[in-house]
């Protein structure tokens, strides 16, 4: 799908979220990336093959202990 140079990461790549946003629906809480991945505000993802990636937020920085 991606026409960018250099090509954005594929939907199967671990860094798939680095692909460019081609449509953003902030009021609905999701964006479509050029690799076909739908990314949700809560960090969950829907892949083009229908697979779901559960939200994967890390702990808030203010609760991390040095």
CSV table of N, CA, C and O in Angstrom, one decimal:
chain,number,residue,atom,x,y,z
A,1,UNK,N,0.8,-1.2,0.0
A,1,UNK,CA,0.0,0.0,0.0
A,1,UNK,C,0.8,1.3,0.0
A,1,UNK,O,0.5,2.2,-0.7
A,2,UNK,N,1.9,1.3,0.8
A,2,UNK,CA,2.7,2.5,1.0
A,2,UNK,C,3.4,2.9,-0.3
A,2,UNK,O,4.1,2.1,-0.9
A,3,UNK,N,3.3,4.2,-0.6
A,3,UNK,CA,4.0,4.8,-1.8
A,3,UNK,C,5.1,5.7,-1.3
A,3,UNK,O,5.7,6.4,-2.2
A,4,UNK,N,5.4,5.8,0.0
A,4,UNK,CA,6.4,6.7,0.5
A,4,UNK,C,7.8,6.1,0.2
A,4,UNK,O,8.0,4.9,0.1
A,5,UNK,N,8.8,7.1,0.1
A,5,UNK,CA,10.2,6.7,0.0
A,5,UNK,C,10.9,7.3,1.1
A,5,UNK,O,10.9,8.6,1.2
A,6,UNK,N,11.6,6.6,1.9
A,6,UNK,CA,11.7,5.2,2.0
A,6,UNK,C,10.3,4.6,2.4
A,6,UNK,O,9.5,5.3,3.1
A,7,UNK,N,10.1,3.4,2.1
A,7,UNK,CA,8.8,2.7,2.4
A,7,UNK,C,8.6,2.6,3.9
A,7,UNK,O,9.5,2.3,4.6
A,8,UNK,N,7.4,2.9,4.3
A,8,UNK,CA,7.0,2.7,5.7
A,8,UNK,C,7.0,1.3,6.1
A,8,UNK,O,6.9,0.4,5.3
A,9,UNK,N,7.1,1.0,7.4
A,9,UNK,CA,7.1,-0.4,7.9
A,9,UNK,C,5.8,-1.1,7.5
A,9,UNK,O,4.7,-0.5,7.5
A,10,UNK,N,5.8,-2.4,7.2
A,10,UNK,CA,4.6,-3.1,6.9
A,10,UNK,C,3.8,-3.4,8.1
A,10,UNK,O,4.2,-3.2,9.3
A,11,UNK,N,2.6,-3.9,7.9
A,11,UNK,CA,1.7,-4.2,9.0
A,11,UNK,C,2.2,-5.3,9.9
A,11,UNK,O,1.8,-5.4,11.0
A,12,UNK,N,3.1,-6.2,9.3
A,12,UNK,CA,3.6,-7.3,10.1
A,12,UNK,C,4.9,-6.9,10.8
A,12,UNK,O,5.3,-7.7,11.7
A,13,UNK,N,5.5,-5.8,10.6
A,13,UNK,CA,6.7,-5.4,11.2
A,13,UNK,C,6.4,-4.9,12.7
A,13,UNK,O,5.3,-4.5,13.0
A,14,UNK,N,7.4,-5.1,13.5
A,14,UNK,CA,7.3,-4.7,14.9
A,14,UNK,C,7.1,-3.2,15.1
A,14,UNK,O,6.6,-2.8,16.1
A,15,UNK,N,7.7,-2.5,14.2
A,15,UNK,CA,7.6,-1.0,14.2
A,15,UNK,C,6.5,-0.4,13.3
A,15,UNK,O,6.6,0.7,12.9
A,16,UNK,N,5.4,-1.2,13.1
A,16,UNK,CA,4.3,-0.8,12.2
A,16,UNK,C,3.7,0.5,12.6
A,16,UNK,O,3.2,1.2,11.7
A,17,UNK,N,3.8,0.9,13.8
A,17,UNK,CA,3.2,2.2,14.2
A,17,UNK,C,3.9,3.4,13.7
A,17,UNK,O,3.5,4.5,13.7
A,18,UNK,N,5.1,3.2,13.1
A,18,UNK,CA,5.9,4.3,12.6
A,18,UNK,C,5.5,4.7,11.2
A,18,UNK,O,6.0,5.7,10.6
A,19,UNK,N,4.5,4.0,10.6
A,19,UNK,CA,4.0,4.3,9.3
A,19,UNK,C,3.2,5.6,9.4
A,19,UNK,O,2.8,6.0,10.4
A,20,UNK,N,3.1,6.3,8.2
A,20,UNK,CA,2.5,7.6,8.2
A,20,UNK,C,0.9,7.5,8.3
A,20,UNK,O,0.3,6.6,7.8
A,21,UNK,N,0.4,8.5,9.0
A,21,UNK,CA,-1.1,8.6,9.1
A,21,UNK,C,-1.7,9.1,7.8
A,21,UNK,O,-1.2,10.1,7.3
A,22,UNK,N,-2.7,8.4,7.2
A,22,UNK,CA,-3.3,8.9,6.0
A,22,UNK,C,-4.7,9.4,6.2
A,22,UNK,O,-5.3,10.1,5.4
A,23,UNK,N,-5.3,9.0,7.4
A,23,UNK,CA,-6.6,9.5,7.8
A,23,UNK,C,-6.7,9.5,9.3
A,23,UNK,O,-6.3,8.5,9.9
A,24,UNK,N,-7.2,10.6,9.8
A,24,UNK,CA,-7.3,10.7,11.3
A,24,UNK,C,-8.7,11.1,11.7
A,24,UNK,O,-9.2,12.0,11.1
A,25,UNK,N,-9.2,10.4,12.6
A,25,UNK,CA,-10.6,10.6,13.1
A,25,UNK,C,-10.5,10.8,14.6
A,25,UNK,O,-10.9,9.9,15.4
A,26,UNK,N,-9.9,11.9,15.0
A,26,UNK,CA,-9.7,12.2,16.5
A,26,UNK,C,-11.0,12.1,17.3
A,26,UNK,O,-11.0,11.6,18.4
A,27,UNK,N,-12.1,12.6,16.7
A,27,UNK,CA,-13.4,12.6,17.4
A,27,UNK,C,-13.9,11.1,17.7
A,27,UNK,O,-14.6,10.9,18.6
A,28,UNK,N,-13.4,10.2,16.9
A,28,UNK,CA,-13.7,8.8,17.1
A,28,UNK,C,-12.6,8.0,17.8
A,28,UNK,O,-12.8,6.8,18.1
A,29,UNK,N,-11.4,8.6,17.9
A,29,UNK,CA,-10.3,8.0,18.6
A,29,UNK,C,-9.5,7.0,17.8
A,29,UNK,O,-8.9,6.1,18.4
A,30,UNK,N,-9.4,7.2,16.5
A,30,UNK,CA,-8.6,6.2,15.7
A,30,UNK,C,-8.0,6.9,14.5
A,30,UNK,O,-8.5,7.9,14.0
A,31,UNK,N,-6.9,6.3,14.0
A,31,UNK,CA,-6.2,6.8,12.8
A,31,UNK,C,-5.9,5.6,11.9
A,31,UNK,O,-5.6,4.5,12.3
A,32,UNK,N,-5.9,5.8,10.6
A,32,UNK,CA,-5.5,4.8,9.6
A,32,UNK,C,-4.1,5.1,9.1
A,32,UNK,O,-3.8,6.2,8.7
A,33,UNK,N,-3.2,4.1,9.2
A,33,UNK,CA,-1.8,4.3,8.7
A,33,UNK,C,-1.7,3.8,7.3
A,33,UNK,O,-2.6,3.0,6.8
A,34,UNK,N,-0.7,4.2,6.6
A,34,UNK,CA,-0.5,3.9,5.1
A,34,UNK,C,-0.3,2.4,4.9
A,34,UNK,O,-0.4,1.9,3.8
A,35,UNK,N,0.1,1.6,6.0
A,35,UNK,CA,0.3,0.2,5.9
A,35,UNK,C,-1.0,-0.6,6.1
A,35,UNK,O,-1.0,-1.8,6.2
A,36,UNK,N,-2.1,0.1,6.3
A,36,UNK,CA,-3.4,-0.5,6.5
A,36,UNK,C,-3.8,-0.8,8.0
A,36,UNK,O,-4.8,-1.3,8.3
A,37,UNK,N,-2.9,-0.4,8.9
A,37,UNK,CA,-3.2,-0.6,10.3
A,37,UNK,C,-4.0,0.5,10.8
A,37,UNK,O,-3.8,1.7,10.5
A,38,UNK,N,-5.0,0.2,11.7
A,38,UNK,CA,-5.8,1.2,12.4
A,38,UNK,C,-5.3,1.2,13.8
A,38,UNK,O,-5.2,0.2,14.5
A,39,UNK,N,-4.9,2.4,14.2
A,39,UNK,CA,-4.4,2.6,15.5
A,39,UNK,C,-5.4,3.4,16.4
A,39,UNK,O,-5.9,4.4,15.9
A,40,UNK,N,-5.7,2.9,17.6
A,40,UNK,CA,-6.7,3.6,18.4
A,40,UNK,C,-6.0,4.4,19.5
A,40,UNK,O,-4.8,4.2,19.8
A,41,UNK,N,-6.7,5.4,20.1
A,41,UNK,CA,-6.1,6.3,21.1
A,41,UNK,C,-5.6,5.5,22.3
A,41,UNK,O,-4.6,5.9,22.9
A,42,UNK,N,-6.2,4.4,22.6
A,42,UNK,CA,-5.8,3.6,23.8
A,42,UNK,C,-4.6,2.7,23.5
A,42,UNK,O,-4.2,1.9,24.3
A,43,UNK,N,-3.9,2.9,22.3
A,43,UNK,CA,-2.8,2.2,21.8
A,43,UNK,C,-3.1,0.8,21.3
A,43,UNK,O,-2.2,0.0,20.9
A,44,UNK,N,-4.4,0.4,21.2
A,44,UNK,CA,-4.7,-0.9,20.6
A,44,UNK,C,-4.6,-0.7,19.1
A,44,UNK,O,-4.6,0.4,18.5
A,45,UNK,N,-4.6,-1.8,18.3
A,45,UNK,CA,-4.4,-1.8,16.9
A,45,UNK,C,-5.3,-2.8,16.3
A,45,UNK,O,-5.5,-3.9,16.8
A,46,UNK,N,-5.7,-2.6,15.0
A,46,UNK,CA,-6.5,-3.5,14.2
A,46,UNK,C,-5.6,-3.7,12.9
A,46,UNK,O,-5.4,-2.7,12.2
A,47,UNK,N,-5.1,-4.9,12.7
A,47,UNK,CA,-4.3,-5.1,11.5
A,47,UNK,C,-5.2,-5.4,10.3
A,47,UNK,O,-6.3,-5.8,10.4
A,48,UNK,N,-4.6,-5.2,9.1
A,48,UNK,CA,-5.4,-5.4,7.9
A,48,UNK,C,-6.0,-6.8,7.7
A,48,UNK,O,-7.0,-7.0,7.1
A,49,UNK,N,-5.4,-7.8,8.3
A,49,UNK,CA,-5.9,-9.2,8.3
A,49,UNK,C,-7.0,-9.5,9.3
A,49,UNK,O,-7.5,-10.6,9.4
A,50,UNK,N,-7.4,-8.5,10.1
A,50,UNK,CA,-8.4,-8.6,11.1
A,50,UNK,C,-7.8,-9.0,12.5
A,50,UNK,O,-8.6,-9.0,13.4
A,51,UNK,N,-6.5,-9.2,12.6
A,51,UNK,CA,-5.9,-9.4,13.9
A,51,UNK,C,-6.0,-8.2,14.8
A,51,UNK,O,-6.0,-7.1,14.3
A,52,UNK,N,-6.1,-8.5,16.1
A,52,UNK,CA,-6.2,-7.4,17.1
A,52,UNK,C,-5.0,-7.4,17.9
A,52,UNK,O,-4.5,-8.4,18.4
A,53,UNK,N,-4.4,-6.2,18.1
A,53,UNK,CA,-3.3,-6.0,19.1
A,53,UNK,C,-3.9,-5.3,20.3
A,53,UNK,O,-4.4,-4.2,20.1
A,54,UNK,N,-3.8,-5.9,21.4
A,54,UNK,CA,-4.4,-5.3,22.6
A,54,UNK,C,-3.6,-4.0,23.0
A,54,UNK,O,-2.5,-3.8,22.6
A,55,UNK,N,-4.3,-3.1,23.7
A,55,UNK,CA,-3.6,-1.8,24.1
A,55,UNK,C,-2.3,-2.2,24.8
A,55,UNK,O,-2.3,-3.2,25.6
A,56,UNK,N,-1.3,-1.4,24.6
A,56,UNK,CA,0.0,-1.7,25.1
A,56,UNK,C,0.7,-0.5,25.7
A,56,UNK,O,1.9,-0.3,25.5
A,57,UNK,N,0.0,0.3,26.4
A,57,UNK,CA,0.6,1.5,27.1
A,57,UNK,C,1.5,1.0,28.2
A,57,UNK,O,1.3,0.0,28.9
A,58,UNK,N,2.6,1.7,28.3
A,58,UNK,CA,3.5,1.4,29.4
A,58,UNK,C,3.0,2.1,30.7
A,58,UNK,O,2.1,2.9,30.6
A,59,UNK,N,3.7,1.9,31.8
A,59,UNK,CA,3.3,2.7,33.0
A,59,UNK,C,3.6,4.1,32.8
A,59,UNK,O,4.4,4.6,32.1
A,60,UNK,N,2.8,4.9,33.5
A,60,UNK,CA,2.9,6.4,33.5
A,60,UNK,C,4.3,6.7,34.0
A,60,UNK,O,4.8,6.1,35.0
A,61,UNK,N,5.0,7.7,33.4
A,61,UNK,CA,6.3,8.1,33.8
A,61,UNK,C,6.4,8.5,35.3
A,61,UNK,O,7.4,8.3,35.9
A,62,UNK,N,5.4,9.1,35.8
A,62,UNK,CA,5.4,9.6,37.2
A,62,UNK,C,5.4,8.5,38.2
A,62,UNK,O,5.7,8.7,39.4
A,63,UNK,N,5.1,7.3,37.8
A,63,UNK,CA,5.1,6.2,38.8
A,63,UNK,C,6.3,5.3,38.6
A,63,UNK,O,6.5,4.4,39.4
A,64,UNK,N,7.2,5.6,37.7
A,64,UNK,CA,8.4,4.8,37.5
A,64,UNK,C,9.4,5.2,38.6
A,64,UNK,O,9.6,6.4,38.9
A,65,UNK,N,10.0,4.2,39.2
A,65,UNK,CA,11.0,4.5,40.3
A,65,UNK,C,12.4,4.4,39.7
A,65,UNK,O,12.7,3.5,39.0
A,66,UNK,N,13.2,5.4,40.0
A,66,UNK,CA,14.5,5.4,39.5
A,66,UNK,C,15.4,4.4,40.2
A,66,UNK,O,15.3,4.0,41.2
